[in-house]
XYZ file of C-alpha atoms in Angstrom:
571
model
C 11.283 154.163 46.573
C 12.717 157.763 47.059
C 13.179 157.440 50.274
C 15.374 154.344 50.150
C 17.157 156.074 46.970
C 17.606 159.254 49.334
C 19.110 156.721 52.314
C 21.774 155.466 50.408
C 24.253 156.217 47.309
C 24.399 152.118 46.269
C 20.749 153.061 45.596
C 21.084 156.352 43.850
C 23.662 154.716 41.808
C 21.987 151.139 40.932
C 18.852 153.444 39.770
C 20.746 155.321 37.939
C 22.521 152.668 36.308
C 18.724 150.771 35.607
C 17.693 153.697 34.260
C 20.616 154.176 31.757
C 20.085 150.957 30.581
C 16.508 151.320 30.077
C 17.048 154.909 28.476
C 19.603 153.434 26.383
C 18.088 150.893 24.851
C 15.122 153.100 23.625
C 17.940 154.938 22.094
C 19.855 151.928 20.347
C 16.063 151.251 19.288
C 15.858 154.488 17.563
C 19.308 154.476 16.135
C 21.017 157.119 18.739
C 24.173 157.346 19.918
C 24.362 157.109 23.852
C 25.430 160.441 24.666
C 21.963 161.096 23.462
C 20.661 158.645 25.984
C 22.984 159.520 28.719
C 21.707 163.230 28.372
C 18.149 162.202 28.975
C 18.967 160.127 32.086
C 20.140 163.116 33.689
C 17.128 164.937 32.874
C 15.186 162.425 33.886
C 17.300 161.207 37.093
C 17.270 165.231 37.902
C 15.559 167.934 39.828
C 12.951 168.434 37.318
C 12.342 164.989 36.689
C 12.238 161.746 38.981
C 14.729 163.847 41.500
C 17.100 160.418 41.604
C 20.448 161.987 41.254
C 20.559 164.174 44.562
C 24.296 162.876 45.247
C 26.002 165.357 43.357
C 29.489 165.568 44.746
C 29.769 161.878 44.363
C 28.157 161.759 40.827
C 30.729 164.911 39.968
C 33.405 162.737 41.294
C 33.041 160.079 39.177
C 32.312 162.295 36.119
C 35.676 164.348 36.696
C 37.469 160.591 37.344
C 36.012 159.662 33.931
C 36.975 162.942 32.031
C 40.632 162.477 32.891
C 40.488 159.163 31.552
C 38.628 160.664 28.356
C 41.756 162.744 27.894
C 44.449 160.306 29.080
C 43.164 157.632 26.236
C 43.188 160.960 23.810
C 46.762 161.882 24.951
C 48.008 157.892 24.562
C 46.802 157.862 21.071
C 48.777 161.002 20.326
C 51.365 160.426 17.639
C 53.373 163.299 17.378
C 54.483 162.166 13.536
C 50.589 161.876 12.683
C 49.979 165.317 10.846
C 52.367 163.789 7.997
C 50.592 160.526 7.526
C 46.949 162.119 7.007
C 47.893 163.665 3.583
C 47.084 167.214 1.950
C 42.969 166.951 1.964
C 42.458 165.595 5.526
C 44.760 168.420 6.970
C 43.467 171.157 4.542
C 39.609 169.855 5.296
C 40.338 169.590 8.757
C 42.041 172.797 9.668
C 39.446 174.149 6.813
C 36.258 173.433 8.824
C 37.807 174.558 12.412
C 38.951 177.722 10.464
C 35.501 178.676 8.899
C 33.037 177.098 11.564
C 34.604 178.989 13.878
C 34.826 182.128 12.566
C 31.307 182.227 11.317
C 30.221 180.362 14.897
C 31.347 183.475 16.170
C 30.063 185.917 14.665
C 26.151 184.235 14.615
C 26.757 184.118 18.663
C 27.813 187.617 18.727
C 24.207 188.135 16.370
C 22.431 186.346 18.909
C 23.620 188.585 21.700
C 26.028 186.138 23.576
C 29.086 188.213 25.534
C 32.147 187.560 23.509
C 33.782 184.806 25.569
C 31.054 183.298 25.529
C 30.600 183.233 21.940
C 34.195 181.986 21.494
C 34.055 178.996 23.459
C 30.279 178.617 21.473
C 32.120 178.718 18.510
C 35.069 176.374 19.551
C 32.392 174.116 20.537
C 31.013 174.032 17.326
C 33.958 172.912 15.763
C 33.956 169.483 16.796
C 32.801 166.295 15.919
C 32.375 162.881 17.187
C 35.328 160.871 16.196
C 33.652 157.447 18.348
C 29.974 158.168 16.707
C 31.398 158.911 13.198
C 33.471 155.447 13.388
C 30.844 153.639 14.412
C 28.770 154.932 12.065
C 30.750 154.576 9.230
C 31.932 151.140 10.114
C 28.200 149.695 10.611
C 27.782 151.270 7.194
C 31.048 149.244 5.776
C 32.604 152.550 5.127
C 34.819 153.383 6.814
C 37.374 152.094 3.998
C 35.729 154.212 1.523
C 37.537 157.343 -0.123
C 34.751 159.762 2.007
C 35.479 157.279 4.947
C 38.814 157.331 4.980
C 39.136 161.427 4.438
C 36.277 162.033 7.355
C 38.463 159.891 9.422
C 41.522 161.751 8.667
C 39.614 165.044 9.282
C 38.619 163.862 12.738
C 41.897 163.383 13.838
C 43.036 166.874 13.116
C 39.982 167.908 14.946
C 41.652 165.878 17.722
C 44.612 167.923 17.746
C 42.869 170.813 17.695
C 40.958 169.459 20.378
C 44.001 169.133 22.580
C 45.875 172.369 21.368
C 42.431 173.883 22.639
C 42.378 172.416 25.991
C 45.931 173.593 26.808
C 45.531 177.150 25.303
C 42.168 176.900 27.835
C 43.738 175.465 30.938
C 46.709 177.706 30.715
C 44.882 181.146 30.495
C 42.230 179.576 33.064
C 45.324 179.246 35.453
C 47.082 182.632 34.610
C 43.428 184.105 35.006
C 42.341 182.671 38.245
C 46.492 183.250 40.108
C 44.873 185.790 43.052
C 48.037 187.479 43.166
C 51.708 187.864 41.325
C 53.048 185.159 43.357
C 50.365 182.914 41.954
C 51.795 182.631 38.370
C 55.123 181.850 39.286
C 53.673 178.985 41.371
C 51.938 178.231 38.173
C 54.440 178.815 35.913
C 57.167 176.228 38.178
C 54.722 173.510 38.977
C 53.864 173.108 35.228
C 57.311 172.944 34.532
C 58.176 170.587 36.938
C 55.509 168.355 35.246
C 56.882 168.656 32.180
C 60.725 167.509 33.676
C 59.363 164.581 36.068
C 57.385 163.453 32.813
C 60.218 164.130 30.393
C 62.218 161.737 32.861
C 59.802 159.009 32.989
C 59.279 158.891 29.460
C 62.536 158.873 29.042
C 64.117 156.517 31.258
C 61.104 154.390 33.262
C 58.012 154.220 30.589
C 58.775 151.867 28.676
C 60.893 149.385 31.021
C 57.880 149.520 33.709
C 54.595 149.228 31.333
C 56.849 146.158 29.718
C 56.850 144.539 33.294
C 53.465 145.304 34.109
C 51.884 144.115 31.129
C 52.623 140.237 32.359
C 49.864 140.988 35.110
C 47.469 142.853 32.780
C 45.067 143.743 35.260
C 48.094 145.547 37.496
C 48.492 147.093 33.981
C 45.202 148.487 34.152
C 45.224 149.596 37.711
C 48.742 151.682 36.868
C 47.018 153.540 33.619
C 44.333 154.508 35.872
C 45.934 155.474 38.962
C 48.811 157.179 36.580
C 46.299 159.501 34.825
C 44.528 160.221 38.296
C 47.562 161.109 39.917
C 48.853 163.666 37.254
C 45.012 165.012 36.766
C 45.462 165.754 40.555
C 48.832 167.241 40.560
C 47.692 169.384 37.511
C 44.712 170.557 39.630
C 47.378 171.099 42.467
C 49.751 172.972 40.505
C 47.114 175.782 39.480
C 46.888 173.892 35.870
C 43.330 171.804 35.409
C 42.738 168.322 36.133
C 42.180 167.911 31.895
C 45.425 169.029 31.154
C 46.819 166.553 33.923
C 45.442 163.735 32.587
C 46.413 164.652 28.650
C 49.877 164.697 29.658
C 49.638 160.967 31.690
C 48.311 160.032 28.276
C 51.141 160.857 25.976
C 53.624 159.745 28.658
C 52.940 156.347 27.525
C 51.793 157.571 24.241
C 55.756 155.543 23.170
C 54.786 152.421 24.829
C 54.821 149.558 23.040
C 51.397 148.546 25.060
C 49.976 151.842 24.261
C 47.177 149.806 21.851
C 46.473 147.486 24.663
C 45.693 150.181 27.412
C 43.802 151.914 25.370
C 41.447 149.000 24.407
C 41.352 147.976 27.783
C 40.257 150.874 29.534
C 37.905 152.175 26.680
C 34.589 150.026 28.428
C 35.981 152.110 31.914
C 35.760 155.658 30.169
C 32.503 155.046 28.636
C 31.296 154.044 31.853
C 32.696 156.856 33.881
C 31.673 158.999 31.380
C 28.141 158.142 32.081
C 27.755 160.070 35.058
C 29.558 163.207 32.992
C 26.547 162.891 31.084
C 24.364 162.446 33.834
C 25.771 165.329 35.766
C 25.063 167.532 32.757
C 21.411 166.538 32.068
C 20.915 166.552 35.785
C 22.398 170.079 36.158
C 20.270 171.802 33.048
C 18.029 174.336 34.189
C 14.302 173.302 32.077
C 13.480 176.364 33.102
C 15.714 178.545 31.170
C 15.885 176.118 28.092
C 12.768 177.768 26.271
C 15.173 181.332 26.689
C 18.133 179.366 24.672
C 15.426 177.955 22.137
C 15.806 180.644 19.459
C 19.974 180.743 19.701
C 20.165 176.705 19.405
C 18.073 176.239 16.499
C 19.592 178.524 14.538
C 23.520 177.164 15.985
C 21.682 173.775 15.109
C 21.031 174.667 11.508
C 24.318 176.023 11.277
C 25.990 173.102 12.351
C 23.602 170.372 10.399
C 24.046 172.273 7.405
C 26.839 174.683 7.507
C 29.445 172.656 8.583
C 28.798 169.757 5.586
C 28.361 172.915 2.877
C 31.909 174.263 4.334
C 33.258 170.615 3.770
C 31.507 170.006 0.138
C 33.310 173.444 -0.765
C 36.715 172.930 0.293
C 36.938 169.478 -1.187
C 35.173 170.777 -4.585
C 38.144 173.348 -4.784
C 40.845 170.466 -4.259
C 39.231 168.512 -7.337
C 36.720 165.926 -5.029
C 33.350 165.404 -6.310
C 30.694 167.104 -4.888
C 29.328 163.145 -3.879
C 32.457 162.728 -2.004
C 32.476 165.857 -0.525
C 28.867 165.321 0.806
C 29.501 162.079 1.919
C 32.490 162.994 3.749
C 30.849 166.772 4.921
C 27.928 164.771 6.745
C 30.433 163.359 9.216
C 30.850 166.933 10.580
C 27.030 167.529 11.125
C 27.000 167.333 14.816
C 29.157 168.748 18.002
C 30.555 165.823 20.329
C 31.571 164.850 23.698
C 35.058 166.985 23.636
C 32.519 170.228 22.756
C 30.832 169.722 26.074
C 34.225 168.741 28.141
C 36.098 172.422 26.601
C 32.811 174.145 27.454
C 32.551 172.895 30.803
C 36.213 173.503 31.876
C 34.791 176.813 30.253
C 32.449 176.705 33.363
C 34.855 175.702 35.759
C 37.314 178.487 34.929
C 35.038 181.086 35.202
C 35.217 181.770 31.736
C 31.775 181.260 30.994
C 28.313 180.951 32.630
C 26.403 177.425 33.158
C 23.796 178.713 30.845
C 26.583 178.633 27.915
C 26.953 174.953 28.646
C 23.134 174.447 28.569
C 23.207 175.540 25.344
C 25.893 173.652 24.293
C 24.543 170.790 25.306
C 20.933 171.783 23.329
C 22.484 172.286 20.008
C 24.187 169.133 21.335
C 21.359 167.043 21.505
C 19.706 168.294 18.410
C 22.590 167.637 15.936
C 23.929 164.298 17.085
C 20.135 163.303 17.289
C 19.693 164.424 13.673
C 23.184 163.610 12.095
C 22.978 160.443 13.066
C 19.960 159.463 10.483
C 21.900 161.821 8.188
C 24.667 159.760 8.377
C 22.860 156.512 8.177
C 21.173 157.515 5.275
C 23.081 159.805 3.225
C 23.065 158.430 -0.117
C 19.045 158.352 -0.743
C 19.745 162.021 0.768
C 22.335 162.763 -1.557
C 20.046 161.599 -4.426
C 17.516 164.021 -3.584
C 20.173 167.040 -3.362
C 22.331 165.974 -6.145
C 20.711 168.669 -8.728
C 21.490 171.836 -6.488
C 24.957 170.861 -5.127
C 26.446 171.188 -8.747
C 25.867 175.154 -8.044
C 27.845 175.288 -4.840
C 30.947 173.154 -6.129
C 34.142 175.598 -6.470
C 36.136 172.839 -9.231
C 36.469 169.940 -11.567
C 36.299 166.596 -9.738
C 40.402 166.378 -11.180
C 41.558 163.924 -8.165
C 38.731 161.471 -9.253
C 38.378 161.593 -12.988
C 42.522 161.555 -13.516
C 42.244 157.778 -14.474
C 42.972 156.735 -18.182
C 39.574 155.275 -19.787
C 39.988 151.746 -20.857
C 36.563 151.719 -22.364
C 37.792 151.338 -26.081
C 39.580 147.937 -25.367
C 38.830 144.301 -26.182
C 36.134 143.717 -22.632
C 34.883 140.156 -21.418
C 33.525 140.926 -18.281
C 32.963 144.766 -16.587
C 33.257 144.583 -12.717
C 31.024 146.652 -10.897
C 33.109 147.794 -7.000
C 36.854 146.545 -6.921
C 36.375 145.859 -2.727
C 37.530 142.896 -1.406
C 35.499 140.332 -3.147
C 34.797 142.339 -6.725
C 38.675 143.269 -6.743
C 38.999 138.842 -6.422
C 37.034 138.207 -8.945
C 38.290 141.297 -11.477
C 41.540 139.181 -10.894
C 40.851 135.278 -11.028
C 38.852 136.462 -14.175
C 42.420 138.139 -15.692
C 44.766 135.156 -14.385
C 42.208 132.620 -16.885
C 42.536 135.283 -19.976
C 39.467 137.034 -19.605
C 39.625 140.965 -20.467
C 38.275 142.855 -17.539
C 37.227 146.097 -17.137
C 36.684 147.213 -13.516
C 34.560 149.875 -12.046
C 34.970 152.047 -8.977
C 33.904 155.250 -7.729
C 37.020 155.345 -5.330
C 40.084 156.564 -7.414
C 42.236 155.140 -4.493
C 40.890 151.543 -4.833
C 41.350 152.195 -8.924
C 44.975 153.230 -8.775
C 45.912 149.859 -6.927
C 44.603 148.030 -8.739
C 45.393 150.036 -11.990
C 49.102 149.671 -10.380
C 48.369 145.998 -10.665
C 47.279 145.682 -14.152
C 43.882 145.820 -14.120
C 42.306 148.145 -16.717
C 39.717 150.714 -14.464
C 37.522 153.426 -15.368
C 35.641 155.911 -12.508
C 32.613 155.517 -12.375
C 28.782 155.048 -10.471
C 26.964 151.839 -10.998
C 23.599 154.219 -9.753
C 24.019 156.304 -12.401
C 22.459 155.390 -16.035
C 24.321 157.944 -18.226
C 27.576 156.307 -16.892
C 26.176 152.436 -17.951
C 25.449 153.618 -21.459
C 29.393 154.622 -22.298
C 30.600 151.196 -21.637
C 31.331 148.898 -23.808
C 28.362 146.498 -23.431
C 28.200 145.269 -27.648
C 31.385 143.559 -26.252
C 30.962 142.308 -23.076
C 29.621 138.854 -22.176
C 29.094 139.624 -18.373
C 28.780 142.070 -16.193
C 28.918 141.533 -12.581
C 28.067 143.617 -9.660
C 29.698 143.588 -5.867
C 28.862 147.005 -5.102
C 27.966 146.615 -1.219
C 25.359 147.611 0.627
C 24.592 151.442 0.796
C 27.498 152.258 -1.353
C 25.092 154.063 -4.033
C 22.496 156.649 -3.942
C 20.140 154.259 -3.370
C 19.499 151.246 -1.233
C 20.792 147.709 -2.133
C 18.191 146.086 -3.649
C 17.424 148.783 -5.768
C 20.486 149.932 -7.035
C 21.191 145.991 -8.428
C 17.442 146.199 -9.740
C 18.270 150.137 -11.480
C 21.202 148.323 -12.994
C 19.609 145.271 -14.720
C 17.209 147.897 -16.167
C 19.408 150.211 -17.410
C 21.931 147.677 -18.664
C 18.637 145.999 -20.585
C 17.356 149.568 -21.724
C 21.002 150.267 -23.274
C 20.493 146.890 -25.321
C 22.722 144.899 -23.464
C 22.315 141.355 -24.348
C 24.974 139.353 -22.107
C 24.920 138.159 -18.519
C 24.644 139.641 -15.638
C 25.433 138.613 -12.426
C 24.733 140.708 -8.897
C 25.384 140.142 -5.189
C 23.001 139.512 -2.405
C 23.828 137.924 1.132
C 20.497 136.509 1.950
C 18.723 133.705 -0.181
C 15.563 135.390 0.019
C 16.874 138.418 -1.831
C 18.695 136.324 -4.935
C 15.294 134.881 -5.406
C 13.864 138.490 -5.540
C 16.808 139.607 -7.750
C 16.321 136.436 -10.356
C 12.872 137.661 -10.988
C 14.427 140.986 -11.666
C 16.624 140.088 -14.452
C 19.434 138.789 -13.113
C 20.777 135.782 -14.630
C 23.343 135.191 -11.696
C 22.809 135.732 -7.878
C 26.987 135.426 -5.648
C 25.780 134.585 -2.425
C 29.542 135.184 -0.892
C 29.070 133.850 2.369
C 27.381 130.990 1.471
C 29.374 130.289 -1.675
C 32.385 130.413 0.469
C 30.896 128.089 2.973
C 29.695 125.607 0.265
C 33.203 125.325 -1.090
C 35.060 125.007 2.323
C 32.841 122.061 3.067
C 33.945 120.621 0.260
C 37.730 121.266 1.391
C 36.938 119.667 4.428
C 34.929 116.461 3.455
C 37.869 115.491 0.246
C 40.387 116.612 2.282
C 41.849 118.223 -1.198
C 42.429 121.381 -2.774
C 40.150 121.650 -5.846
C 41.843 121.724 -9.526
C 40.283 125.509 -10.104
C 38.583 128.537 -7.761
C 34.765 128.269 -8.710
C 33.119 131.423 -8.932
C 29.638 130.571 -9.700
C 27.438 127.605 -8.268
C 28.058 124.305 -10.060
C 24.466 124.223 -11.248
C 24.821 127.617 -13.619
C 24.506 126.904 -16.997
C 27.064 128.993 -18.437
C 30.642 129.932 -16.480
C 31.787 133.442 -15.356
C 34.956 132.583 -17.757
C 35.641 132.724 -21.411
């Protein structure tokens, strides 16, 4: 089988691609991202392992093809009026963590006896975080509309910018640094220039008028983006600037486009793909050997990152009146490097800036964190639960921006509302429109003030935690209903709806209470628990558009409940 893999690069590559997919799926099995994966196929595909990948200048071909498409979707995303749109916390969190990360970064790789360049672009590296794994991540979670979700996100973009701002500061000295004589930076100097004019032009005149015409063939649409951020990567690389910077400027050259969305989701599946022999390249290319020397340096970069980068976030947002749960939830989303930390450090490399061995390391503490943040991530409230009674001695304020809500707990109550998403924020609403006085409950001060804005009387609050249950007004209230989604509290679904029955029942609470589940199995479970009411939200919303479509009519009122309940979720 070597032999015919050695004969050929259809073989080499179809291997490699087998192998990917195999590697891969072990990973999506164990809950990694596929850098992760990608990483170990190169490892394995390499010298020290099955010896598959032996066509190097082809595999580094594609891998440099799929890096200027990296940075030519990150360019056509940029929006130059962004920055004012993230508001005050993402910024100051964002520029925060690059600030103190690294700063200390550098100063532990000085400690561990790196050269200083190479313990800047260590420390650069460190700054970074997956924007694509935290999305995901956060999204499979249904949280990425949470307060903590939508500040990591805003974060992540600033780390974007800096990201870019990085890459140009990089490729520019890289170019003024490797000019072999004075005529070289002139040369330099001109080309870029030119760049900047021909691109100025096109953006100016021809961008929009020629994607527009494109677009009606979107497959010659595709075939432009691509061949548009090849051909400046190459005249970048030509000029004496790098390929990166080449393709980050084909990228916001279209970044005004009204099809900017649509090139972007078309050519993500391309990048990812490309990208795959990046990541090949770079496990391929890691010397085994010399890994055991880096072993001390990337645990302790490791720790740093997995727990130093989340403390630095906690703090920051503490001292801008967050609670220290938001700040954790939010901090996690920073506990790993990502794919842009081993691009910068391996145009790093390619400069001269920096020895391979750098990268190797990068690509360690690499492994290690994403590996590690990613169960973080998935399972940061039950981690938060255990870590709650030592983070109240590393908070810098008073949780001001979540607690600034007037309580309403003193007023005439018929129902309290447990998570004003979606569905609970429906419900808090149909229940008001019939008369009912509802009290709703949120831990996300943004989803209170809109619907405070609306009318709706809201108090802050954590359906996990007891002490909160026993100030509300349950003598009062006839029901109290629950929509908090799944891992939205400290603990997992089933028992956070279970740990609020019992505390509701412990604080004498005589009414009805009524909970969420999304599989029949678990309302049975829940009905044994105490609850006197299981929504099953899909299904109750497929029962009653059944009934829409066999009468053919609108029904007289919305029901709530199931028709068989004895008593309804009304006055």
């Amino acid at each position: 089988m070597a032999d015919l893999i050695a004969t050929s690069l259809f073989y080499e590559v179809a291997a490699l691609l087998v192998l990917a997919a195999a590697v891969g799926l072990l990973g999506l099995l164990l809950r990694q991202p596929l850098i992760v994966s990608f990483i170990a196929v190169g490892i394995l595909a390499g010298p020290a392992g099955l010896d598959i990948a032996r066509s190097s200048e082809s595999i580094d071909l594609l891998a440099e093809l799929g890096i200027a498409i990296l940075l030519f979707l990150v360019g056509l995303k940029l929006d130059l009026q962004l920055v004012r749109t993230l508001g005050p916390v993402a910024v100051a969190t964002g520029l925060g963590q690059v600030l103190f990360t690294s700063g200390i970064g550098f100063g532990l790789c000085l400690a561990l006896g790196l050269p200083p360049m190479a313990s800047l672009y260590v420390a650069v590296a460190l700054t970074f975080s997956s924007t694509i794994i935290i999305v995901k991540l956060l999204s499979d979670k249904r949280e990425i509309d949470s307060l903590h979700g939508r500040i990591a996100v805003g974060f992540l973009i600033v780390q974007d910018l800096v990201v870019i701002v990085a890459m140009v500061v990089t490729s520019a000295a890289g170019a003024g640094g490797g000019a072999s004589s004075d005529a070289g930076v002139p040369r330099i100097v001109v080309g870029g220039l030119a760049m900047l004019a021909i691109v100025g032009v096109f953006v100016r005149f021809l961008a929009t008028p020629l994607v527009e015409r494109l677009a009606r063939a979107p497959e010659l649409l595709v075939a432009f983006a691509i061949g548009w951020a090849a051909l400046l990567a190459a005249v970048g690389g030509y000029v004496g600037l790098s390929r990166e910077l080449g393709g980050l400027l084909a990228g916001v050259s279209l970044a005004s486009t009204p099809f900017r969305e649509a090139i972007a989701a078309r050519l993500a599946t391309l990048r990812d793909f490309l990208l795959l022999f990046f990541f090949i390249a770079l496990g391929a290319g890691l010397e085994l050997g010399t890994l055991g020397e880096q072993a001390l340096a990337a645990v302790v970069l490791s720790a740093f990152v997995l727990v130093g980068n989340p403390l630095i976030v906690i703090l920051i947002m503490t001292a801008m009146g967050y609670t220290a749960r938001t700040g954790f939830l939010a901090g996690l989303t920073v506990a790993q490097i990502s794919e842009f930390s081993l691009v910068f450090t391996a145009l790093g490399v390619s400069l001269g800036h920096v020895a391979s061995p750098v990268l190797g390391l990068v690509t360690l503490v690499g492994l290690v964190t994403i590996a590690l943040s990613t169960y973080m991530i998935t399972f940061s409230h039950q981690i938060y639960g255990w870590i709650e009674p030592w983070l109240e001695f590393v908070t810098l304020g008073s949780p001001s921006r979540e607690e600034g809500f007037d309580s309403p707990l003193g007023s005439d109550v018929d129902a309290i509302v447990f998570g004003l998403g979606r569905f609970g924020g429906a419900i808090a609403q149909r229940l008001t429109a019939r008369g009912a006085h509802v009290i709703g409950v949120d831990f996300d001060p943004v989803a209170l003030q809109c619907w405070r804005e609306r009318g709706l009387a809201v108090a802050y609050g954590d359906a996990s935690d007891p002490e909160f249950v026993a100030t509300l007004p349950l003598a009062r209230a006839r029901w109290v209903v629950s929509t908090v989604p799944d891992h939205a509290t400290g603990v997992t679904h089933e028992d956070h709806r279970v740990a609020l029955i019992q505390a509701l029942r412990g604080h004498g609470y005589a009414g009805r209470i009524a909970v969420t589940a999304h599989r029949e199995e678990d309302g049975e479970r829940l009905r044994a628990r105490g609850a006197d009411l299981v929504l099953l939200p899909f299904h109750d919303a497929a029962d009653q558009a059944v009934d829409l479509v066999v009468t053919g009519a609108r029904p007289e009122r919305l029901a709530v409940v199931e028709p068989s309940d004895q008593e309804e979720l009304e006055p």
